[in-house]
Short mmCIF file of C-alpha atoms (C1' of nucleotides) in Angstrom, two decimals:
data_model
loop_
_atom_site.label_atom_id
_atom_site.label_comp_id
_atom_site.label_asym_id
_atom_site.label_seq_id
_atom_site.Cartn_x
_atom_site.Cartn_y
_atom_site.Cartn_z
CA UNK A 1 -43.32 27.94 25.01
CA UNK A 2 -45.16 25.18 26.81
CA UNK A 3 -45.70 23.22 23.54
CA UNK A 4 -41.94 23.27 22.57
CA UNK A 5 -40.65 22.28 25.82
CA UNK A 6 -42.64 19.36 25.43
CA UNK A 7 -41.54 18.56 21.56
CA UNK A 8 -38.55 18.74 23.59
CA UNK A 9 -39.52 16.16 26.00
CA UNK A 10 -40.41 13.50 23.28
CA UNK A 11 -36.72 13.61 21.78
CA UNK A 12 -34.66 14.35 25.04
CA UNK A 13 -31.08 14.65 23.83
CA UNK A 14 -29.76 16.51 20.68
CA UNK A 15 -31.89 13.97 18.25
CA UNK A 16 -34.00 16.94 16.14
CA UNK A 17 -37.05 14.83 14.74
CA UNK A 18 -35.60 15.12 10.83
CA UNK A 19 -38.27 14.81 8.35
CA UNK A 20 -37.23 11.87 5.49
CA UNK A 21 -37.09 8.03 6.72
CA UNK A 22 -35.07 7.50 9.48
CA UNK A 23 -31.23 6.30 9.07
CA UNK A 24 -31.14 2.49 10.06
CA UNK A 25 -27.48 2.15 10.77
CA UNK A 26 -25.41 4.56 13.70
CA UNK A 27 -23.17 7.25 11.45
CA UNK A 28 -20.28 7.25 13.90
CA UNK A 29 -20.69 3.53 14.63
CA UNK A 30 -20.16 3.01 11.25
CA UNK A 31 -17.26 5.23 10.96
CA UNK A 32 -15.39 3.35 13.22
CA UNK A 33 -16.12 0.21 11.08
CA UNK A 34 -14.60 2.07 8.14
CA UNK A 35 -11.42 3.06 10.82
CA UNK A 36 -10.66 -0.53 11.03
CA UNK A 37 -11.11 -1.27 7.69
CA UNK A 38 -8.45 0.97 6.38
CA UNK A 39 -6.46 1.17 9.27
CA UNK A 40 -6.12 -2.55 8.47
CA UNK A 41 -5.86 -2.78 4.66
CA UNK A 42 -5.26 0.78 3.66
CA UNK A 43 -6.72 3.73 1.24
CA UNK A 44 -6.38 1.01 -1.88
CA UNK A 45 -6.43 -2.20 -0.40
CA UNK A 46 -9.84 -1.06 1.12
CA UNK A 47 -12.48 -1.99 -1.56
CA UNK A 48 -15.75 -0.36 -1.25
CA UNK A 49 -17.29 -3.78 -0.92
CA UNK A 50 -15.32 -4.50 2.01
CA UNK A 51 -16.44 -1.63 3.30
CA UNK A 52 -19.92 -1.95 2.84
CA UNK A 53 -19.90 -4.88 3.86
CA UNK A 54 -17.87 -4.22 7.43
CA UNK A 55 -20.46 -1.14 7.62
CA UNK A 56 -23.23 -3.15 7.12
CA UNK A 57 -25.08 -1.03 4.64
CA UNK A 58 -25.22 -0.76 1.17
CA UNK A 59 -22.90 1.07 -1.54
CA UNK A 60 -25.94 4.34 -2.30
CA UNK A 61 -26.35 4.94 1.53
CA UNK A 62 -22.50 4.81 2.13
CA UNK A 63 -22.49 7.59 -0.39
CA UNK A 64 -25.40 9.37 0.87
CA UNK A 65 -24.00 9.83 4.52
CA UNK A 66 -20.58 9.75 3.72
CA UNK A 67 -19.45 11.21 0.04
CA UNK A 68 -16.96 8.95 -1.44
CA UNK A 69 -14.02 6.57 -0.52
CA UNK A 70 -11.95 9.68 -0.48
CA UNK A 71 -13.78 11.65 2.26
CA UNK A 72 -14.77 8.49 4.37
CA UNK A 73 -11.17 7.77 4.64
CA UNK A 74 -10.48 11.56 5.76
CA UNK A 75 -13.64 11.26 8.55
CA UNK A 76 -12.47 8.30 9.59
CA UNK A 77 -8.80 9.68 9.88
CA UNK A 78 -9.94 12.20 11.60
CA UNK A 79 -11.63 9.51 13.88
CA UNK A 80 -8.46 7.82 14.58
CA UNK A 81 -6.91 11.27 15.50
CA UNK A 82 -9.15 12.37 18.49
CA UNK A 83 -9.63 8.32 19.40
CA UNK A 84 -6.81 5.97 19.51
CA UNK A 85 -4.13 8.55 18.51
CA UNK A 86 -4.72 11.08 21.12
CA UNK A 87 -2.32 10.01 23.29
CA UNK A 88 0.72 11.79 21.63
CA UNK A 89 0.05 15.43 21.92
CA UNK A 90 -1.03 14.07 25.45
CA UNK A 91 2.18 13.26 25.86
CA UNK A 92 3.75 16.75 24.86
CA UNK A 93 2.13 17.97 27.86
CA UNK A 94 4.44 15.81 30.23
CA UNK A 95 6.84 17.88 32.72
CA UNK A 96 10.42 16.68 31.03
CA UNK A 97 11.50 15.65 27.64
CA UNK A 98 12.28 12.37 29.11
CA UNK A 99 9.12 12.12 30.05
CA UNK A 100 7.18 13.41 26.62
CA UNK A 101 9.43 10.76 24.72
CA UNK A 102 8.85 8.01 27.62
CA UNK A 103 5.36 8.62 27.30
CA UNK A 104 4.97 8.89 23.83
CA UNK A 105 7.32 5.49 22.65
CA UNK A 106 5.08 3.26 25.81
CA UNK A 107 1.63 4.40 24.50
CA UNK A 108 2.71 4.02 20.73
CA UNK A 109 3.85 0.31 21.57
CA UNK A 110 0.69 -0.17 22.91
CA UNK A 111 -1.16 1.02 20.13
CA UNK A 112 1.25 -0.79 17.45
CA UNK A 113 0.62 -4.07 19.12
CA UNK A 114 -2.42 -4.07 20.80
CA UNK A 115 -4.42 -7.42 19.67
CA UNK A 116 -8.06 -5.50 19.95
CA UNK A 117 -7.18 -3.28 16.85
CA UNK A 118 -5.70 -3.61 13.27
CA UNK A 119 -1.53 -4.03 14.35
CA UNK A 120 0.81 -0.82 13.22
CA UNK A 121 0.13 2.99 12.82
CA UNK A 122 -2.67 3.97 10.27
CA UNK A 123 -0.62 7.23 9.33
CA UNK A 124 2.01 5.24 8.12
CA UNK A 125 0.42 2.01 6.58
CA UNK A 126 -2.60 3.59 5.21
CA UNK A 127 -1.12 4.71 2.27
CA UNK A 128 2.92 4.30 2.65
CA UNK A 129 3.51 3.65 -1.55
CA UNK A 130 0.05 3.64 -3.59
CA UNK A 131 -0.74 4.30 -6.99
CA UNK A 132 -1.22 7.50 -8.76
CA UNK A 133 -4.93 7.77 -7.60
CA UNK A 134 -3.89 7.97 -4.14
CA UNK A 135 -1.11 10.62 -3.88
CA UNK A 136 -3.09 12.89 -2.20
CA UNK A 137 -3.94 10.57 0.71
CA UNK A 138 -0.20 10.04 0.66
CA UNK A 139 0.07 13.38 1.13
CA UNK A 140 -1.88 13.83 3.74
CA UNK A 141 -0.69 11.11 6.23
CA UNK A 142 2.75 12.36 5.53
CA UNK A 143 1.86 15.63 6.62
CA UNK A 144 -0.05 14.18 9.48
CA UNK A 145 3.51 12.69 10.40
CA UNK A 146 5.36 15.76 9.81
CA UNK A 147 3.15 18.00 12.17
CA UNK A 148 4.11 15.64 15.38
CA UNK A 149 7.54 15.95 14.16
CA UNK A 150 7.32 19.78 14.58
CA UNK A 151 5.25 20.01 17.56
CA UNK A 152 7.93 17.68 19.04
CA UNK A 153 10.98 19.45 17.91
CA UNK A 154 9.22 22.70 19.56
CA UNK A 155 8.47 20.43 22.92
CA UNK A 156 12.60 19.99 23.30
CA UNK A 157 13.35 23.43 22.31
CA UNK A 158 11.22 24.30 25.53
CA UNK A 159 12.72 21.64 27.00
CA UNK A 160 16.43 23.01 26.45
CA UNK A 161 14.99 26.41 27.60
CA UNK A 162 14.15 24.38 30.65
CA UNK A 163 17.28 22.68 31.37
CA UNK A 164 15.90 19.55 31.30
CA UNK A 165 17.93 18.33 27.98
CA UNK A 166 21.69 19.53 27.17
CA UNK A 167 22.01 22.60 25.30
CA UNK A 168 24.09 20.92 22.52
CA UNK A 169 21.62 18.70 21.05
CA UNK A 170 20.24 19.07 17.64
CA UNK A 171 16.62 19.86 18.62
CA UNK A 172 15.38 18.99 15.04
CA UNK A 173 17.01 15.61 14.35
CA UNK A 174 16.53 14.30 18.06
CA UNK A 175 12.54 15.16 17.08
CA UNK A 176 13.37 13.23 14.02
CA UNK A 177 14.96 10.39 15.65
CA UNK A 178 12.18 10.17 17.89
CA UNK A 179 9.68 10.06 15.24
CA UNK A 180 11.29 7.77 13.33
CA UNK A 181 11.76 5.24 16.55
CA UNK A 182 7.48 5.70 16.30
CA UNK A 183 7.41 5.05 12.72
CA UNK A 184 9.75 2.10 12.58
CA UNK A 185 7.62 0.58 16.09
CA UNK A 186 4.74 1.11 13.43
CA UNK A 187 6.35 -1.28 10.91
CA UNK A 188 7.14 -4.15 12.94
CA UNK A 189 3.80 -3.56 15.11
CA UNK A 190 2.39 -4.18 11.61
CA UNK A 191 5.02 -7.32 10.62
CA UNK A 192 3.49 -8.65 14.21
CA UNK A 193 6.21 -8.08 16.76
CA UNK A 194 4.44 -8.50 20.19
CA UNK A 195 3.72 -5.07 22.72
CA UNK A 196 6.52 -6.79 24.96
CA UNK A 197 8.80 -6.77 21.92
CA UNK A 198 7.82 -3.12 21.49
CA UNK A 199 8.79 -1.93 24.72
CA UNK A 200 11.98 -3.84 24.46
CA UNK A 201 12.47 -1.61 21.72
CA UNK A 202 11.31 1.60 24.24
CA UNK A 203 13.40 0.28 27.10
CA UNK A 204 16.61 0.32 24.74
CA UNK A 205 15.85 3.78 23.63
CA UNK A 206 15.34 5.25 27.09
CA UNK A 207 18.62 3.43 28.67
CA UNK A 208 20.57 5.67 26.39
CA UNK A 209 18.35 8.67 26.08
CA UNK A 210 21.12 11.46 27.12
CA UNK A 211 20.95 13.00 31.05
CA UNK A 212 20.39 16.66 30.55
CA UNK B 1 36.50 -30.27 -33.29
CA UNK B 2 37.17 -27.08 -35.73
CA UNK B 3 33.70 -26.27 -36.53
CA UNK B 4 32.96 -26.28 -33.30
CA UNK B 5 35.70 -24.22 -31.93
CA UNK B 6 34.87 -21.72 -34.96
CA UNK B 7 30.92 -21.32 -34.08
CA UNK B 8 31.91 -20.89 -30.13
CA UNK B 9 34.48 -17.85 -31.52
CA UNK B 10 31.51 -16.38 -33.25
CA UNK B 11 29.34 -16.09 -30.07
CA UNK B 12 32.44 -15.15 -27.59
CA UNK B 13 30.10 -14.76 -23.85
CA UNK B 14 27.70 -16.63 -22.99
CA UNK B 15 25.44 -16.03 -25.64
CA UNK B 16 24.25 -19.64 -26.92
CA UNK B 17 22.72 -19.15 -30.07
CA UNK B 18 18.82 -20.11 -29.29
CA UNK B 19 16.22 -21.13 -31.24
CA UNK B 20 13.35 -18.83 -32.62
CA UNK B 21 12.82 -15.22 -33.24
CA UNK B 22 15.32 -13.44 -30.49
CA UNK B 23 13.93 -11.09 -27.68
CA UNK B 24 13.86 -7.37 -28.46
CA UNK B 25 14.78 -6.22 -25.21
CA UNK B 26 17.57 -6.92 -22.43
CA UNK B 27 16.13 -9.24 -20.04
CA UNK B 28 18.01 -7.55 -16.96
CA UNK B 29 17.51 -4.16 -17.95
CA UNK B 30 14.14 -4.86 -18.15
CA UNK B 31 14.12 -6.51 -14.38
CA UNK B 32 15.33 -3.06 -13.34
CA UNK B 33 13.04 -1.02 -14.37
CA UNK B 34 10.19 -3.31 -12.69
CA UNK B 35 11.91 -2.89 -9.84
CA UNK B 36 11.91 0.76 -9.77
CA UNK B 37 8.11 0.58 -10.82
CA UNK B 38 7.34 -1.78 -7.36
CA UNK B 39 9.59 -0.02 -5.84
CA UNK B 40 8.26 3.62 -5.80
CA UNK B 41 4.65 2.25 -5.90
CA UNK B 42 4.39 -1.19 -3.77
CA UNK B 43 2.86 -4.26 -5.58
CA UNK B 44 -0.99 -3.38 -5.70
CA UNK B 45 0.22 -0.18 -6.50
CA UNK B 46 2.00 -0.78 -9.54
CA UNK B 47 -0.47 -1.82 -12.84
CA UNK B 48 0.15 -4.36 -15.34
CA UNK B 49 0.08 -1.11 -17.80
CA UNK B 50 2.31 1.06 -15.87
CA UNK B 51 5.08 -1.77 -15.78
CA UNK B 52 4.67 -2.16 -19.36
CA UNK B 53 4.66 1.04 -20.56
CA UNK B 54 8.30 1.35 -18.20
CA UNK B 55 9.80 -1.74 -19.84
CA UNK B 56 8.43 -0.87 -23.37
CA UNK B 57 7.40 -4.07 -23.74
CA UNK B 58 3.90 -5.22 -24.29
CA UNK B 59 1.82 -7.56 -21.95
CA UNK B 60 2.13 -11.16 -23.81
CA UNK B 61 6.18 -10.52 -23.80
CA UNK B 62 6.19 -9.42 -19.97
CA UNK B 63 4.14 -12.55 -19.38
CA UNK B 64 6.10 -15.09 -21.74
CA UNK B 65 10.03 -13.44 -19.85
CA UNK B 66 8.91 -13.43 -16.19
CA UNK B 67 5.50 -15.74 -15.62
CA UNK B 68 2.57 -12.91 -14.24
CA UNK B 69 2.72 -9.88 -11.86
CA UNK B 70 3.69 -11.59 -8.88
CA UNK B 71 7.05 -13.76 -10.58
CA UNK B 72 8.14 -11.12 -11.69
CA UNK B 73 7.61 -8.91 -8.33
CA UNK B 74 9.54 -11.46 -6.56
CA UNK B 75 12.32 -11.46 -9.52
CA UNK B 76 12.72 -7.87 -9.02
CA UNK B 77 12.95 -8.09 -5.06
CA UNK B 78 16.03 -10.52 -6.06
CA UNK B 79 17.40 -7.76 -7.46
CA UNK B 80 16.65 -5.45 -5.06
CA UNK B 81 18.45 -7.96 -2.97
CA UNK B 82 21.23 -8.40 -4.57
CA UNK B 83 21.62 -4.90 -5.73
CA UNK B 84 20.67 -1.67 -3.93
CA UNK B 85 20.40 -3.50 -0.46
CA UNK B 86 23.95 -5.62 -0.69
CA UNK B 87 25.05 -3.24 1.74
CA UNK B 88 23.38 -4.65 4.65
CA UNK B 89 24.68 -8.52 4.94
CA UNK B 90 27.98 -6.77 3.91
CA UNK B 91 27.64 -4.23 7.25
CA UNK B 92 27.83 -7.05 9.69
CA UNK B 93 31.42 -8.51 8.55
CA UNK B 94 32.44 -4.73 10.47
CA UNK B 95 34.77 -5.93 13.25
CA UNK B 96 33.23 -4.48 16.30
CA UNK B 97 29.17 -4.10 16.97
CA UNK B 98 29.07 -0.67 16.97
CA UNK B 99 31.11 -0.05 13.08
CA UNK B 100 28.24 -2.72 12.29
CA UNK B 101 25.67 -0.52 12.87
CA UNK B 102 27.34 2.42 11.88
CA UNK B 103 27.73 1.39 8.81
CA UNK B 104 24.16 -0.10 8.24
CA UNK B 105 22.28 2.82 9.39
CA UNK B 106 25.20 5.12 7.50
CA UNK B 107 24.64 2.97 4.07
CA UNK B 108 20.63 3.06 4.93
CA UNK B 109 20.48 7.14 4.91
CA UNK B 110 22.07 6.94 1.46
CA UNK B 111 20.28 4.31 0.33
CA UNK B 112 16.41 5.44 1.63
CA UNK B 113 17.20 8.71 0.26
CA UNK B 114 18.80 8.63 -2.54
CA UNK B 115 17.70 11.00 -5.23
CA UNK B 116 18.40 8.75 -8.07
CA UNK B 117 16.06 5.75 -7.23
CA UNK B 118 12.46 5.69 -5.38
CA UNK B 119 12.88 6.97 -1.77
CA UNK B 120 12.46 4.41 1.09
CA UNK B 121 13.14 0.69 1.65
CA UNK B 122 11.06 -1.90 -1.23
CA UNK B 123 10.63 -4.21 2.06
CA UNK B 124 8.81 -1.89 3.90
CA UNK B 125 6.69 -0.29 1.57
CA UNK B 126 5.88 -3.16 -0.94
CA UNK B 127 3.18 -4.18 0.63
CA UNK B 128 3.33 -2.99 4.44
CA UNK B 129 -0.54 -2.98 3.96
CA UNK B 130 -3.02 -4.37 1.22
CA UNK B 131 -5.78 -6.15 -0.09
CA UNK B 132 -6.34 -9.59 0.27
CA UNK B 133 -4.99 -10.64 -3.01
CA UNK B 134 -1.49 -9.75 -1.99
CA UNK B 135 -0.82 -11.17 1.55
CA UNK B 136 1.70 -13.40 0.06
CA UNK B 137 3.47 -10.67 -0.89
CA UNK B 138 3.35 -9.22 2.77
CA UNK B 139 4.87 -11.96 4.42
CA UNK B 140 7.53 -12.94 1.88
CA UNK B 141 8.45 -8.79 2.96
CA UNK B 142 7.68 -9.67 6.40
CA UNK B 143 10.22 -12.64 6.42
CA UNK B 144 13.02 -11.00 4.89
CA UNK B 145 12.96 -8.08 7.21
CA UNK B 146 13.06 -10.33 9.92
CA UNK B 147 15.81 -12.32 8.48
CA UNK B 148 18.04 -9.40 8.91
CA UNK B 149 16.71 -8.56 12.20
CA UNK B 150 17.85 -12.43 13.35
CA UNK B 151 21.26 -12.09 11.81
CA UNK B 152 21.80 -8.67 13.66
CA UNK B 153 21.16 -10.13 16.79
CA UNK B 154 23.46 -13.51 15.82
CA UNK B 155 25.66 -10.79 15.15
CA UNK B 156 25.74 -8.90 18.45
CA UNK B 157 26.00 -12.44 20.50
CA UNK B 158 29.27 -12.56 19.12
CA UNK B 159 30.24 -9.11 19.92
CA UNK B 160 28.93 -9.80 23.78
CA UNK B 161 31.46 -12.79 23.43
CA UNK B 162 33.88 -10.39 22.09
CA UNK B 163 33.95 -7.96 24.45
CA UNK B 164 32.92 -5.22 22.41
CA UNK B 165 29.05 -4.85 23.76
CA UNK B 166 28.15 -5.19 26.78
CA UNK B 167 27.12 -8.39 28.48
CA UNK B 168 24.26 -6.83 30.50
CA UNK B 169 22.32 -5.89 26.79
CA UNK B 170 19.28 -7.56 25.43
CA UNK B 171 21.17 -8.59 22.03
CA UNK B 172 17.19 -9.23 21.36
CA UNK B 173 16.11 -5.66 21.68
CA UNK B 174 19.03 -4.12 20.74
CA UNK B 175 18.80 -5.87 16.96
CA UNK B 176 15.14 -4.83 16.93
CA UNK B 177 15.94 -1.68 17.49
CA UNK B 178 18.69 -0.88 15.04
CA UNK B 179 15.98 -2.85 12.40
CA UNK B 180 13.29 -0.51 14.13
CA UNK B 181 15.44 2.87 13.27
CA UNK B 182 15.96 1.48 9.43
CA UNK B 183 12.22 1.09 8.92
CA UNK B 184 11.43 4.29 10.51
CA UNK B 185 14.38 5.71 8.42
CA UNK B 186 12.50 4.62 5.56
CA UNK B 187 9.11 5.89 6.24
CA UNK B 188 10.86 9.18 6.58
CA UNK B 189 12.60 8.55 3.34
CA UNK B 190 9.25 7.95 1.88
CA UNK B 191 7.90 11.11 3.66
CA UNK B 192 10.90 13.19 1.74
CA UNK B 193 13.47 13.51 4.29
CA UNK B 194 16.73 14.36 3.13
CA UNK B 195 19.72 12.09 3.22
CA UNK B 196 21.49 14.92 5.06
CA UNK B 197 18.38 14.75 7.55
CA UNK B 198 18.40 10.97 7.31
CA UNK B 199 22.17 11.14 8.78
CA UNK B 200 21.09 13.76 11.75
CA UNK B 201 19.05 10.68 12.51
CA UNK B 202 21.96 8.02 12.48
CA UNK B 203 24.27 10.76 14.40
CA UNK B 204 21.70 10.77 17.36
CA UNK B 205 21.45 7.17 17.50
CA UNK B 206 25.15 6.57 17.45
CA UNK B 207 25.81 9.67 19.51
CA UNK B 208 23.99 7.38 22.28
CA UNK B 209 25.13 4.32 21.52
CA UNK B 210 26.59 2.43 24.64
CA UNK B 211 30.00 2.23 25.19
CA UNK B 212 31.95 -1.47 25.26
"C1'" DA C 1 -55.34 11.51 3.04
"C1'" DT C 2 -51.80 13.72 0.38
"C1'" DA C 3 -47.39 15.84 -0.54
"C1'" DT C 4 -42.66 16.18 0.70
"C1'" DT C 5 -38.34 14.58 2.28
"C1'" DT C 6 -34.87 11.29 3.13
"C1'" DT C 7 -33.02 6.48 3.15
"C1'" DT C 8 -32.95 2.10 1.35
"C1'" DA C 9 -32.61 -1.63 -2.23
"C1'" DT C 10 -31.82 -3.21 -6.88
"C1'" DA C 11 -29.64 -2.84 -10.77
"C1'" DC C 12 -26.56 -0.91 -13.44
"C1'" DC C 13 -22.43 2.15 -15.43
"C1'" DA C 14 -17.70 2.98 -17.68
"C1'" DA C 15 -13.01 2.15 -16.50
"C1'" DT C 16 -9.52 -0.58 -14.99
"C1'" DC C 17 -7.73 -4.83 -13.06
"C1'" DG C 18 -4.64 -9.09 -14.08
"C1'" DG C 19 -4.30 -12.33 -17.71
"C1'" DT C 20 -4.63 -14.77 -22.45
"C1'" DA C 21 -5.98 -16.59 -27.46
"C1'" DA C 22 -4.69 -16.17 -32.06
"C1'" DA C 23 -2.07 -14.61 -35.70
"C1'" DT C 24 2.11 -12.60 -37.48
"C1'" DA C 25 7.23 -11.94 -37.49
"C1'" DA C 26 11.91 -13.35 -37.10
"C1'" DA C 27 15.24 -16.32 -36.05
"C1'" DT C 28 17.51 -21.44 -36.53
"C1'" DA C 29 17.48 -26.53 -37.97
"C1'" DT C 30 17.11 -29.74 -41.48
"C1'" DA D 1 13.21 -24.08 -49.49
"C1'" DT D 2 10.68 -25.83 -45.66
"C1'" DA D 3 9.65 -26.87 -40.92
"C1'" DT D 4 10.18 -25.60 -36.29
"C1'" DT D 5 10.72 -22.59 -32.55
"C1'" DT D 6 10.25 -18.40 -30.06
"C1'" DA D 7 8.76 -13.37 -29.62
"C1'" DT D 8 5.76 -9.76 -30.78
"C1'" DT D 9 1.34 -7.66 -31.91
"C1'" DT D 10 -3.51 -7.03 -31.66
"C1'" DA D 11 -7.44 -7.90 -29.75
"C1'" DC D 12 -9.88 -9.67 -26.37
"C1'" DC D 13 -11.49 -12.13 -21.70
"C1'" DG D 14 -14.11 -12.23 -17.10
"C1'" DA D 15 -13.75 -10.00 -12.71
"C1'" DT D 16 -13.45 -6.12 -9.99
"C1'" DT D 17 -12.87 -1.21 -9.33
"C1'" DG D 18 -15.26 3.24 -7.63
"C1'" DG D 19 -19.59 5.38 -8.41
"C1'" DT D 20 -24.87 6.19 -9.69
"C1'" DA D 21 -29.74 6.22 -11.75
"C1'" DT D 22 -34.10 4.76 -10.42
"C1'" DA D 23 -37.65 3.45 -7.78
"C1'" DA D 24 -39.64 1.63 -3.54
"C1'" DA D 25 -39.97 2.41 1.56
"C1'" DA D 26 -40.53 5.02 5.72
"C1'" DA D 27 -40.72 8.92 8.12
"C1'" DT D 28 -42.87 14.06 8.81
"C1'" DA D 29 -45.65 18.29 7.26
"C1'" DT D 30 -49.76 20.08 5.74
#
DNA sequence: ATATTTTTATACCAATCGGTAAATAAATAT
DNA sequence: ATATTTATTTACCGATTGGTATAAAAATAT
């Protein structure tokens, strides 16, 4: 017992001593490397010397911790989910439909625009038209897109339930018209329309979002 | 004077009798079926060999007709121009500011997802993100996409001074955003909507649209 | 000290990328 | 008939693509 708590000692977080040579480069530091790189340029426009070089390290030991372009572009997806994306099922959580979509369209405009990260939504840019090598990607960020579009439609639903939006909307296309507001932000986020621009854009979208 | 009048009668159109061996396919034709090739897969997205093998032609007599890959991107954007997307300069002779966009956003749904030709708009998705090779590409997209967006809002100044939108509007935002619902349309176009869904959309946004 | 495990660095792979040289084929001009 | 012009075909070019084999380097286990 004694002896382990002191192993424990040496290494005092969750760092195990692993037996080969020590990693030189920080995996999740890294990852976010690869986020802007194809956040930026896309699945194909990304080259794997691009990313090696943004990472730092070379092509075998991207491999090694990572698999191939494929799955580094899924991890670092999944990245961009939990990080700078996590604001819209945040925003589901907000007391009033009004709200959800305030919430949601003023956190995706600054996100679109903001000048510390690659401009426009990765979901939609990362892999909008590609070649045939890349469908599946495709496939993936559209279903990506799709999910919010559901979990939204089943936020107004509740929110009909709740009074708080008439009872004779179309549940389903206001989601979609929502989403697509997001989507087309995304696009001229990416064309380089300003976060003031964007939330001109919000602003005229909540003036005539209907009173429930 | 006879002669000539004779050879003229032999070739009736247009058709001046050239010089060497004559070209085995229709020159136009051909344009169009580059442009669905760009279209459905974005510039970096669509090979040398997958344009060829569309126009049945081989590389040397795609190279001689239209100059390289990029000429004969931009020739096919003409046509996409003058073609498929006619519909949009043509939306803004409407008499009032709201047919205008009812009829832009209307024509767009048919357009972005119509089941005979690639879904979603060729400006958006040509080259919304790439490699570095093909940032000219980007911002000759970028441009005319904003080109529209600045005649929108000429064309809602005039409506202000009409009478037929309201005075107290940013003619500013309110261009962006109708341009901001097309691209979004698009991405959900791309994504497989549904031209039925696609007009759910346009319903909600005119369904709010504010009143003169 | 030696063996084992893991990462790094160098060098390389086949396939594909956009693009072209050279020769042949098919038309007109003289 | 011959020369000239243009288009097509075949074969190829260097560069880049994503991906790897191999061996040296750096750690731990025994």
């Amino acid at each position: 017992m004694d002896t382990e708590e002191m192993q424990q000692a040496e290494t005092p977080v969750a760092k195990v001593k692993s037996r080969g040579r020590p990693r030189e480069f920080d995996h999740e530091e890294a990852l976010d490397k690869a986020l802007n790189v194809f956040w930026k340029r896309g699945y194909e426009g990304a080259s794997l010397s691009e990313l090696t070089d943004a990472l730092g390290i070379n092509r075998p030991s991207l491999y090694a911790a990572y698999g191939n372009k494929e799955e580094l572009f899924r991890k670092a997806l999944d990245r961009y989910m939990s990080g700078p994306v996590a604001y819209a099922p945040d925003a589901l959580q907000e007391p009033t439909a009004r709200k959800v979509v305030e919430k949601f369209l003023t956190d995706s405009a600054a996100l679109l625009a903001n000048p510390d990260t690659p401009h426009g939504c990765m979901l939609v840019q990362g892999a909008l038209s590609c070649g045939e090598g890349a469908q599946s990607i495709s496939k993936l960020l559209a279903e990506y897109r799709n999910r919010f579009q559901q979990a939204l439609r089943l936020r107004f639903e509740k929110a009909q339930a709740e009074g708080d939006m008439p009872a004779t909307i179309d549940v389903a296309a206001m989601a979609r018209y929502v989403v697509t507001i997001h989507q087309g932000l995304s696009v001229q986020g990416t064309s380089g329309a300003t976060h003031k621009e964007l939330l001109g854009v919000v602003g005229t979208v909540m003036a005539n979002w209907p009173s429930p």
